[in-house]
mmCIF file of C-alpha atoms in Angstrom:
data_model
loop_
_atom_site.group_PDB
_atom_site.id
_atom_site.type_symbol
_atom_site.label_atom_id
_atom_site.label_comp_id
_atom_site.label_asym_id
_atom_site.label_seq_id
_atom_site.Cartn_x
_atom_site.Cartn_y
_atom_site.Cartn_z
ATOM 1 C CA UNK A 1 75.012 -77.974 -44.413
ATOM 2 C CA UNK A 2 75.416 -75.467 -41.785
ATOM 3 C CA UNK A 3 74.742 -72.019 -42.450
ATOM 4 C CA UNK A 4 72.795 -72.167 -44.833
ATOM 5 C CA UNK A 5 71.249 -69.590 -45.304
ATOM 6 C CA UNK A 6 67.408 -69.631 -47.454
ATOM 7 C CA UNK A 7 67.294 -69.482 -51.249
ATOM 8 C CA UNK A 8 66.062 -65.288 -52.156
ATOM 9 C CA UNK A 9 63.826 -64.793 -54.575
ATOM 10 C CA UNK A 10 65.118 -63.545 -58.018
ATOM 11 C CA UNK A 11 61.960 -60.791 -58.047
ATOM 12 C CA UNK A 12 61.929 -58.013 -55.702
ATOM 13 C CA UNK A 13 58.774 -56.557 -54.372
ATOM 14 C CA UNK A 14 58.104 -53.238 -55.557
ATOM 15 C CA UNK A 15 57.404 -50.669 -53.059
ATOM 16 C CA UNK A 16 54.868 -49.432 -52.220
ATOM 17 C CA UNK A 17 53.062 -47.312 -54.691
ATOM 18 C CA UNK A 18 52.212 -44.573 -52.394
ATOM 19 C CA UNK A 19 48.506 -43.988 -51.075
ATOM 20 C CA UNK A 20 46.217 -40.646 -52.634
ATOM 21 C CA UNK A 21 44.195 -39.036 -51.089
ATOM 22 C CA UNK A 22 40.222 -40.134 -51.456
ATOM 23 C CA UNK A 23 40.003 -36.428 -52.323
ATOM 24 C CA UNK A 24 42.255 -35.928 -54.859
ATOM 25 C CA UNK A 25 40.412 -39.442 -56.736
ATOM 26 C CA UNK A 26 36.694 -37.904 -57.010
ATOM 27 C CA UNK A 27 35.532 -35.419 -60.560
ATOM 28 C CA UNK A 28 35.541 -32.160 -59.783
ATOM 29 C CA UNK A 29 31.677 -31.470 -59.530
ATOM 30 C CA UNK A 30 29.843 -29.476 -62.237
ATOM 31 C CA UNK A 31 28.331 -25.678 -61.152
ATOM 32 C CA UNK A 32 25.613 -25.588 -60.657
ATOM 33 C CA UNK A 33 22.638 -23.782 -61.467
ATOM 34 C CA UNK A 34 20.516 -22.172 -59.177
ATOM 35 C CA UNK A 35 17.533 -23.169 -60.965
ATOM 36 C CA UNK A 36 16.809 -26.229 -61.810
ATOM 37 C CA UNK A 37 14.219 -25.680 -64.585
ATOM 38 C CA UNK A 38 16.976 -23.616 -66.417
ATOM 39 C CA UNK A 39 19.681 -26.042 -66.007
ATOM 40 C CA UNK A 40 17.661 -28.120 -67.839
ATOM 41 C CA UNK A 41 16.195 -25.184 -70.773
ATOM 42 C CA UNK A 42 19.710 -24.636 -70.646
ATOM 43 C CA UNK A 43 21.149 -28.511 -71.544
ATOM 44 C CA UNK A 44 18.176 -29.120 -73.980
ATOM 45 C CA UNK A 45 18.110 -25.853 -76.009
ATOM 46 C CA UNK A 46 21.949 -26.142 -76.557
ATOM 47 C CA UNK A 47 21.984 -30.075 -77.248
ATOM 48 C CA UNK A 48 18.935 -28.353 -81.052
ATOM 49 C CA UNK A 49 21.538 -26.096 -82.640
ATOM 50 C CA UNK A 50 25.200 -24.449 -82.305
ATOM 51 C CA UNK A 51 22.665 -21.014 -83.221
ATOM 52 C CA UNK A 52 20.697 -21.578 -79.696
ATOM 53 C CA UNK A 53 23.798 -23.078 -77.775
ATOM 54 C CA UNK A 54 26.071 -20.032 -78.250
ATOM 55 C CA UNK A 55 23.037 -17.835 -77.652
ATOM 56 C CA UNK A 56 22.006 -18.895 -74.470
ATOM 57 C CA UNK A 57 25.885 -18.946 -73.501
ATOM 58 C CA UNK A 58 25.772 -15.490 -74.056
ATOM 59 C CA UNK A 59 22.960 -15.208 -71.974
ATOM 60 C CA UNK A 60 23.499 -17.240 -68.342
ATOM 61 C CA UNK A 61 27.381 -15.861 -68.592
ATOM 62 C CA UNK A 62 25.618 -12.035 -67.892
ATOM 63 C CA UNK A 63 25.447 -13.412 -64.419
ATOM 64 C CA UNK A 64 25.457 -11.414 -60.796
ATOM 65 C CA UNK A 65 26.477 -13.976 -57.696
ATOM 66 C CA UNK A 66 26.292 -13.663 -54.256
ATOM 67 C CA UNK A 67 28.474 -15.669 -52.318
ATOM 68 C CA UNK A 68 27.674 -19.003 -53.286
ATOM 69 C CA UNK A 69 24.089 -18.359 -54.963
ATOM 70 C CA UNK A 70 24.630 -17.344 -58.467
ATOM 71 C CA UNK A 71 21.429 -16.265 -61.364
ATOM 72 C CA UNK A 72 21.760 -15.180 -64.506
ATOM 73 C CA UNK A 73 20.347 -13.503 -67.354
ATOM 74 C CA UNK A 74 19.099 -16.854 -69.482
ATOM 75 C CA UNK A 75 17.399 -18.106 -65.635
ATOM 76 C CA UNK A 76 16.398 -15.202 -65.080
ATOM 77 C CA UNK A 77 13.979 -15.458 -68.469
ATOM 78 C CA UNK A 78 13.076 -19.007 -67.873
ATOM 79 C CA UNK A 79 11.562 -18.161 -64.063
ATOM 80 C CA UNK A 80 10.567 -16.257 -66.377
ATOM 81 C CA UNK A 81 9.194 -17.956 -68.948
ATOM 82 C CA UNK A 82 7.883 -20.779 -66.295
ATOM 83 C CA UNK A 83 5.410 -18.150 -63.600
ATOM 84 C CA UNK A 84 3.734 -16.466 -66.541
ATOM 85 C CA UNK A 85 3.249 -20.415 -67.977
ATOM 86 C CA UNK A 86 1.729 -21.392 -64.494
ATOM 87 C CA UNK A 87 -0.492 -17.994 -64.523
ATOM 88 C CA UNK A 88 -1.643 -18.851 -68.190
ATOM 89 C CA UNK A 89 -2.638 -22.545 -67.491
ATOM 90 C CA UNK A 90 -4.608 -21.690 -64.033
ATOM 91 C CA UNK A 91 -5.991 -19.058 -65.626
ATOM 92 C CA UNK A 92 -7.258 -20.947 -68.244
ATOM 93 C CA UNK A 93 -7.709 -24.405 -66.474
ATOM 94 C CA UNK A 94 -10.063 -22.202 -63.538
ATOM 95 C CA UNK A 95 -12.012 -20.938 -66.589
ATOM 96 C CA UNK A 96 -13.071 -24.166 -68.061
ATOM 97 C CA UNK A 97 -13.836 -25.365 -65.019
ATOM 98 C CA UNK A 98 -16.068 -23.667 -64.580
ATOM 99 C CA UNK A 99 -17.509 -23.959 -68.218
ATOM 100 C CA UNK A 100 -17.734 -27.112 -67.037
ATOM 101 C CA UNK A 101 -20.203 -27.690 -63.764
ATOM 102 C CA UNK A 102 -22.106 -24.774 -65.403
ATOM 103 C CA UNK A 103 -22.035 -27.148 -68.242
ATOM 104 C CA UNK A 104 -22.379 -30.421 -67.606
ATOM 105 C CA UNK A 105 -24.217 -30.443 -63.947
ATOM 106 C CA UNK A 106 -27.995 -29.619 -62.934
ATOM 107 C CA UNK A 107 -26.908 -27.035 -59.840
ATOM 108 C CA UNK A 108 -28.649 -24.112 -58.318
ATOM 109 C CA UNK A 109 -27.261 -21.026 -58.584
ATOM 110 C CA UNK A 110 -26.104 -20.964 -55.536
ATOM 111 C CA UNK A 111 -24.503 -24.347 -55.942
ATOM 112 C CA UNK A 112 -22.866 -23.725 -58.863
ATOM 113 C CA UNK A 113 -21.515 -20.361 -57.491
ATOM 114 C CA UNK A 114 -19.866 -23.038 -54.106
ATOM 115 C CA UNK A 115 -18.375 -25.810 -56.742
ATOM 116 C CA UNK A 116 -17.135 -23.178 -59.125
ATOM 117 C CA UNK A 117 -15.267 -21.273 -56.136
ATOM 118 C CA UNK A 118 -14.102 -24.537 -55.328
ATOM 119 C CA UNK A 119 -12.494 -25.501 -58.303
ATOM 120 C CA UNK A 120 -10.631 -22.126 -58.592
ATOM 121 C CA UNK A 121 -9.282 -22.276 -55.354
ATOM 122 C CA UNK A 122 -8.360 -26.279 -56.295
ATOM 123 C CA UNK A 123 -6.933 -25.143 -59.564
ATOM 124 C CA UNK A 124 -4.449 -22.495 -58.508
ATOM 125 C CA UNK A 125 -2.740 -24.098 -55.672
ATOM 126 C CA UNK A 126 -2.237 -27.456 -57.835
ATOM 127 C CA UNK A 127 -0.728 -24.388 -60.518
ATOM 128 C CA UNK A 128 1.360 -23.633 -57.482
ATOM 129 C CA UNK A 129 2.801 -26.523 -56.767
ATOM 130 C CA UNK A 130 2.860 -27.439 -59.967
ATOM 131 C CA UNK A 131 5.451 -24.129 -60.511
ATOM 132 C CA UNK A 132 7.299 -25.667 -57.498
ATOM 133 C CA UNK A 133 7.985 -28.514 -59.303
ATOM 134 C CA UNK A 134 8.988 -26.804 -62.288
ATOM 135 C CA UNK A 135 11.579 -24.728 -60.841
ATOM 136 C CA UNK A 136 13.174 -26.925 -58.870
ATOM 137 C CA UNK A 137 12.506 -25.114 -55.581
ATOM 138 C CA UNK A 138 12.980 -27.578 -52.318
ATOM 139 C CA UNK A 139 9.825 -26.403 -50.076
ATOM 140 C CA UNK A 140 12.517 -27.978 -47.860
ATOM 141 C CA UNK A 141 14.894 -25.319 -47.358
ATOM 142 C CA UNK A 142 11.821 -23.229 -46.762
ATOM 143 C CA UNK A 143 10.902 -24.523 -43.227
ATOM 144 C CA UNK A 144 12.974 -22.014 -41.341
ATOM 145 C CA UNK A 145 11.145 -19.243 -42.628
ATOM 146 C CA UNK A 146 6.985 -21.019 -42.135
ATOM 147 C CA UNK A 147 6.952 -19.343 -39.006
ATOM 148 C CA UNK A 148 7.544 -15.977 -39.578
ATOM 149 C CA UNK A 149 5.309 -16.104 -42.527
ATOM 150 C CA UNK A 150 2.788 -17.656 -41.156
ATOM 151 C CA UNK A 151 2.581 -15.200 -38.689
ATOM 152 C CA UNK A 152 2.674 -12.584 -41.540
ATOM 153 C CA UNK A 153 -0.286 -14.054 -43.121
ATOM 154 C CA UNK A 154 -1.385 -14.511 -39.530
ATOM 155 C CA UNK A 155 -1.236 -10.346 -38.484
ATOM 156 C CA UNK A 156 -1.673 -9.461 -43.001
ATOM 157 C CA UNK A 157 -3.874 -11.300 -44.311
ATOM 158 C CA UNK A 158 -6.483 -12.362 -41.284
ATOM 159 C CA UNK A 159 -9.279 -10.292 -42.745
ATOM 160 C CA UNK A 160 -8.730 -11.161 -46.431
ATOM 161 C CA UNK A 161 -9.530 -14.913 -45.575
ATOM 162 C CA UNK A 162 -11.544 -14.746 -43.424
ATOM 163 C CA UNK A 163 -13.422 -13.459 -45.845
ATOM 164 C CA UNK A 164 -13.221 -16.044 -47.873
ATOM 165 C CA UNK A 165 -14.095 -18.497 -44.867
ATOM 166 C CA UNK A 166 -16.887 -16.190 -44.721
ATOM 167 C CA UNK A 167 -18.140 -15.726 -48.698
ATOM 168 C CA UNK A 168 -17.253 -19.852 -48.751
ATOM 169 C CA UNK A 169 -20.576 -20.716 -45.495
ATOM 170 C CA UNK A 170 -22.992 -17.868 -46.546
ATOM 171 C CA UNK A 171 -23.071 -20.073 -50.449
ATOM 172 C CA UNK A 172 -23.254 -23.495 -48.231
ATOM 173 C CA UNK A 173 -26.333 -22.354 -45.886
ATOM 174 C CA UNK A 174 -27.710 -20.196 -48.842
ATOM 175 C CA UNK A 175 -28.730 -17.615 -45.807
ATOM 176 C CA UNK A 176 -27.855 -14.777 -48.807
ATOM 177 C CA UNK A 177 -26.764 -15.014 -52.578
ATOM 178 C CA UNK A 178 -27.302 -13.945 -56.120
ATOM 179 C CA UNK A 179 -30.775 -12.273 -56.551
ATOM 180 C CA UNK A 180 -31.786 -11.569 -53.022
ATOM 181 C CA UNK A 181 -32.846 -8.293 -52.655
ATOM 182 C CA UNK A 182 -31.092 -7.681 -48.760
ATOM 183 C CA UNK A 183 -31.813 -3.848 -46.927
ATOM 184 C CA UNK A 184 -28.715 -1.990 -47.376
ATOM 185 C CA UNK A 185 -27.984 1.040 -44.346
ATOM 186 C CA UNK A 186 -24.597 3.843 -46.052
ATOM 187 C CA UNK A 187 -22.335 5.722 -43.356
ATOM 188 C CA UNK A 188 -24.906 8.406 -43.295
ATOM 189 C CA UNK A 189 -27.870 5.831 -41.460
ATOM 190 C CA UNK A 190 -30.292 5.443 -44.780
ATOM 191 C CA UNK A 191 -31.499 2.780 -45.226
ATOM 192 C CA UNK A 192 -32.151 1.413 -48.841
ATOM 193 C CA UNK A 193 -32.860 -2.090 -50.051
ATOM 194 C CA UNK A 194 -30.210 -3.894 -52.353
ATOM 195 C CA UNK A 195 -30.238 -6.563 -54.755
ATOM 196 C CA UNK A 196 -27.176 -8.863 -54.492
ATOM 197 C CA UNK A 197 -25.413 -9.367 -58.137
ATOM 198 C CA UNK A 198 -22.501 -11.517 -56.615
ATOM 199 C CA UNK A 199 -20.555 -12.955 -53.778
ATOM 200 C CA UNK A 200 -17.193 -12.889 -55.035
ATOM 201 C CA UNK A 201 -13.865 -14.190 -52.734
ATOM 202 C CA UNK A 202 -13.670 -10.702 -50.780
ATOM 203 C CA UNK A 203 -17.208 -8.879 -50.697
ATOM 204 C CA UNK A 204 -20.647 -9.154 -51.669
ATOM 205 C CA UNK A 205 -21.473 -6.376 -54.182
ATOM 206 C CA UNK A 206 -24.765 -5.180 -53.949
ATOM 207 C CA UNK A 207 -27.353 -2.883 -56.271
ATOM 208 C CA UNK A 208 -29.672 -0.237 -55.755
ATOM 209 C CA UNK A 209 -31.793 1.448 -57.137
ATOM 210 C CA UNK A 210 -30.811 4.393 -58.358
ATOM 211 C CA UNK A 211 -27.798 1.629 -59.453
ATOM 212 C CA UNK A 212 -25.358 2.699 -56.429
ATOM 213 C CA UNK A 213 -22.884 -1.119 -55.891
ATOM 214 C CA UNK A 214 -21.964 -1.751 -52.467
ATOM 215 C CA UNK A 215 -19.512 -3.704 -51.517
ATOM 216 C CA UNK A 216 -20.205 -5.223 -48.194
ATOM 217 C CA UNK A 217 -17.384 -7.841 -46.854
ATOM 218 C CA UNK A 218 -18.243 -10.927 -46.772
ATOM 219 C CA UNK A 219 -17.553 -11.030 -43.180
ATOM 220 C CA UNK A 220 -19.825 -8.395 -41.820
ATOM 221 C CA UNK A 221 -22.773 -10.005 -43.047
ATOM 222 C CA UNK A 222 -21.912 -13.478 -41.107
ATOM 223 C CA UNK A 223 -21.076 -11.500 -38.036
ATOM 224 C CA UNK A 224 -24.154 -8.287 -38.435
ATOM 225 C CA UNK A 225 -28.064 -8.572 -38.764
ATOM 226 C CA UNK A 226 -29.360 -8.767 -42.235
ATOM 227 C CA UNK A 227 -33.124 -8.188 -43.647
ATOM 228 C CA UNK A 228 -33.348 -10.488 -46.506
ATOM 229 C CA UNK A 229 -36.566 -9.138 -47.858
ATOM 230 C CA UNK A 230 -36.380 -13.228 -50.694
ATOM 231 C CA UNK A 231 -34.929 -15.872 -47.985
ATOM 232 C CA UNK A 232 -37.323 -18.311 -48.397
ATOM 233 C CA UNK A 233 -39.657 -16.440 -50.582
ATOM 234 C CA UNK A 234 -40.251 -13.476 -52.636
ATOM 235 C CA UNK A 235 -43.390 -12.225 -51.309
ATOM 236 C CA UNK A 236 -42.452 -8.683 -50.118
ATOM 237 C CA UNK A 237 -45.438 -6.329 -48.060
ATOM 238 C CA UNK A 238 -45.753 -3.031 -48.394
ATOM 239 C CA UNK A 239 -47.816 -0.311 -46.828
ATOM 240 C CA UNK A 240 -48.807 2.841 -48.299
ATOM 241 C CA UNK A 241 -49.957 5.923 -45.572
ATOM 242 C CA UNK A 242 -53.532 7.491 -45.956
ATOM 243 C CA UNK A 243 -55.001 10.428 -44.064
ATOM 244 C CA UNK A 244 -58.858 11.593 -44.396
ATOM 245 C CA UNK A 245 -60.789 13.972 -43.117
ATOM 246 C CA UNK A 246 -62.833 13.707 -40.040
ATOM 247 C CA UNK A 247 -65.736 14.319 -41.946
ATOM 248 C CA UNK A 248 -64.999 11.870 -44.610
ATOM 249 C CA UNK A 249 -67.554 9.018 -45.114
ATOM 250 C CA UNK A 250 -64.490 5.522 -43.404
ATOM 251 C CA UNK A 251 -66.736 2.818 -45.595
ATOM 252 C CA UNK A 252 -66.645 4.558 -48.210
ATOM 253 C CA UNK A 253 -63.082 6.000 -48.454
ATOM 254 C CA UNK A 254 -61.690 2.371 -47.090
ATOM 255 C CA UNK A 255 -63.383 1.148 -50.292
ATOM 256 C CA UNK A 256 -62.165 3.485 -52.749
ATOM 257 C CA UNK A 257 -58.255 2.641 -50.889
ATOM 258 C CA UNK A 258 -58.435 -1.045 -51.736
ATOM 259 C CA UNK A 259 -59.993 0.136 -55.665
ATOM 260 C CA UNK A 260 -57.180 1.973 -55.939
ATOM 261 C CA UNK A 261 -54.538 -1.348 -54.525
ATOM 262 C CA UNK A 262 -55.991 -4.319 -56.401
ATOM 263 C CA UNK A 263 -55.550 -0.800 -59.964
ATOM 264 C CA UNK A 264 -52.514 -1.571 -59.749
ATOM 265 C CA UNK A 265 -50.515 -4.577 -61.375
ATOM 266 C CA UNK A 266 -47.669 -5.366 -60.138
ATOM 267 C CA UNK A 267 -49.831 -5.592 -56.273
ATOM 268 C CA UNK A 268 -50.603 -9.854 -55.656
ATOM 269 C CA UNK A 269 -54.565 -10.637 -55.424
ATOM 270 C CA UNK A 270 -53.523 -13.639 -53.037
ATOM 271 C CA UNK A 271 -52.398 -12.186 -49.910
ATOM 272 C CA UNK A 272 -54.832 -9.777 -51.449
ATOM 273 C CA UNK A 273 -54.955 -5.943 -50.203
ATOM 274 C CA UNK A 274 -55.960 -5.232 -46.523
ATOM 275 C CA UNK A 275 -56.401 -1.115 -45.015
ATOM 276 C CA UNK A 276 -56.483 -0.995 -41.445
ATOM 277 C CA UNK A 277 -57.117 2.659 -39.468
ATOM 278 C CA UNK A 278 -54.105 2.952 -37.955
ATOM 279 C CA UNK A 279 -54.557 6.364 -35.638
ATOM 280 C CA UNK A 280 -56.447 9.275 -34.978
ATOM 281 C CA UNK A 281 -53.954 11.840 -35.550
ATOM 282 C CA UNK A 282 -54.293 16.414 -35.023
ATOM 283 C CA UNK A 283 -56.518 16.724 -39.071
ATOM 284 C CA UNK A 284 -56.989 13.615 -40.551
ATOM 285 C CA UNK A 285 -58.616 9.819 -39.687
ATOM 286 C CA UNK A 286 -54.897 7.868 -40.817
ATOM 287 C CA UNK A 287 -54.707 4.775 -42.455
ATOM 288 C CA UNK A 288 -52.408 1.680 -43.779
ATOM 289 C CA UNK A 289 -52.942 0.613 -47.115
ATOM 290 C CA UNK A 290 -50.991 -2.707 -46.757
ATOM 291 C CA UNK A 291 -50.564 -4.870 -49.545
ATOM 292 C CA UNK A 292 -48.133 -7.289 -51.576
ATOM 293 C CA UNK A 293 -45.896 -7.843 -54.040
ATOM 294 C CA UNK A 294 -43.730 -10.894 -55.108
ATOM 295 C CA UNK A 295 -41.485 -8.934 -56.973
ATOM 296 C CA UNK A 296 -39.340 -6.256 -55.095
ATOM 297 C CA UNK A 297 -36.317 -5.849 -57.038
ATOM 298 C CA UNK A 298 -38.558 -3.886 -58.788
ATOM 299 C CA UNK A 299 -38.368 -0.958 -56.844
ATOM 300 C CA UNK A 300 -40.734 -0.455 -53.871
ATOM 301 C CA UNK A 301 -41.352 3.569 -54.380
ATOM 302 C CA UNK A 302 -42.528 3.158 -57.374
ATOM 303 C CA UNK A 303 -45.837 0.875 -56.494
ATOM 304 C CA UNK A 304 -46.324 2.814 -53.630
ATOM 305 C CA UNK A 305 -46.899 5.945 -55.677
ATOM 306 C CA UNK A 306 -49.251 4.503 -58.502
ATOM 307 C CA UNK A 307 -51.838 2.727 -55.971
ATOM 308 C CA UNK A 308 -51.401 7.284 -54.113
ATOM 309 C CA UNK A 309 -51.859 8.569 -57.885
ATOM 310 C CA UNK A 310 -54.981 6.250 -58.805
ATOM 311 C CA UNK A 311 -56.661 6.394 -55.521
ATOM 312 C CA UNK A 312 -55.885 11.159 -55.767
ATOM 313 C CA UNK A 313 -58.776 10.458 -58.100
ATOM 314 C CA UNK A 314 -60.511 8.072 -56.852
ATOM 315 C CA UNK A 315 -61.029 10.024 -53.895
ATOM 316 C CA UNK A 316 -61.703 13.274 -56.579
ATOM 317 C CA UNK A 317 -64.798 11.845 -57.852
ATOM 318 C CA UNK A 318 -66.076 9.825 -55.223
ATOM 319 C CA UNK A 319 -66.143 13.389 -52.850
ATOM 320 C CA UNK A 320 -63.780 12.757 -49.856
ATOM 321 C CA UNK A 321 -61.653 15.515 -48.618
ATOM 322 C CA UNK A 322 -57.731 15.047 -47.840
ATOM 323 C CA UNK A 323 -56.856 16.879 -44.646
ATOM 324 C CA UNK A 324 -53.991 19.513 -44.386
ATOM 325 C CA UNK A 325 -52.834 21.196 -41.006
ATOM 326 C CA UNK A 326 -55.208 23.239 -39.385
ATOM 327 C CA UNK A 327 -54.975 26.148 -37.354
ATOM 328 C CA UNK A 328 -57.020 27.917 -34.118
ATOM 329 C CA UNK A 329 -56.397 30.535 -33.288
ATOM 330 C CA UNK A 330 -57.464 31.824 -29.680
ATOM 331 C CA UNK A 331 -56.721 35.390 -28.472
ATOM 332 C CA UNK A 332 -57.123 36.201 -24.763
ATOM 333 C CA UNK A 333 -59.253 39.710 -24.618
ATOM 334 C CA UNK A 334 -56.665 42.333 -22.563
ATOM 335 C CA UNK A 335 -57.390 46.385 -21.587
ATOM 336 C CA UNK A 336 -53.659 47.422 -23.179
ATOM 337 C CA UNK A 337 -55.319 44.913 -25.905
ATOM 338 C CA UNK A 338 -58.463 47.330 -25.843
ATOM 339 C CA UNK A 339 -57.062 49.734 -26.229
ATOM 340 C CA UNK A 340 -54.366 49.544 -28.826
ATOM 341 C CA UNK A 341 -58.216 48.459 -30.772
ATOM 342 C CA UNK A 342 -59.565 51.021 -30.254
ATOM 343 C CA UNK A 343 -56.130 53.118 -31.440
ATOM 344 C CA UNK A 344 -55.912 51.636 -34.397
ATOM 345 C CA UNK A 345 -59.811 52.354 -35.607
ATOM 346 C CA UNK A 346 -59.251 55.501 -34.976
ATOM 347 C CA UNK A 347 -55.832 55.799 -37.389
ATOM 348 C CA UNK A 348 -58.278 54.405 -39.858
ATOM 349 C CA UNK A 349 -60.798 56.568 -39.923
ATOM 350 C CA UNK A 350 -59.063 59.353 -39.640
ATOM 351 C CA UNK A 351 -59.655 61.085 -37.040
ATOM 352 C CA UNK A 352 -56.915 64.050 -36.229
ATOM 353 C CA UNK A 353 -54.213 63.305 -33.537
ATOM 354 C CA UNK A 354 -54.444 66.000 -30.219
ATOM 355 C CA UNK A 355 -52.036 67.635 -29.304
ATOM 356 C CA UNK A 356 -51.591 68.607 -25.096
#
């Protein structure tokens, strides 16, 4: 058969369905909270109770929007709770860590203080990163501001960080430690001694005998000269100046000075007190009594006062004179001076003066 046509399929080919756009098939994205911790807390609280969920929704409805950024009253409450909780946790953990260091270690006071500072820094650093994690803050988003933040620390907080590092170094090399007695100079230039009570993060607290407390930055104690009376030993030699008359028995005077120094309870017997002749003064022969004490934090002036009081009575009993300044006045003779003396003598005798 010519002109046969091929059999046709009885089923018609359906028209191709229109291809939908890919983005039309995607599910609408859920609105994300600006604070990840707030979103998690919202879901947890809403699943427990409808009443609590309604309260949460009410708080979340009160919000401020700045472009794509949205923050609600609920977000503020959650962030505040996280910050307060982290601060309380860090304070409690650092305090417990210090107690454990004091009770479980056999370190001396300086080493304990150094360990406590390091542990405190580690605890607060861990608390900071814990708070960042709980709040869901992405640190990579802050990379843009890291340069500006580092610059701000470099210029604004360099002294604070410098004093912190200086305090740790002072504790590590043990050049200055709590309980040491150092010389302190005030703003007027007057020097006095004081005892170190505390080495803090920023400054060292030094208390003088008159209960004045100086706060000296740690950095100053590192870069400046410091007179530490108890660095390697607490023995301190003090001087008591004494003057006696040129007519006194010098050997007896020296024996009485030694007796007065040895009579003081705080003066050490070893090394023993010594007496040196210092100079021939204008009105006296000057001596210096050298005596040693082991407790400079209890004061130096009171020891000097005790020695001088005892020596006063010993000199009185043994006839040793404590001289005072004496001056000889020499007047040269002249005609005018002789005439003046003659006139003054006539006035005293009541001689009448005649007028021409």
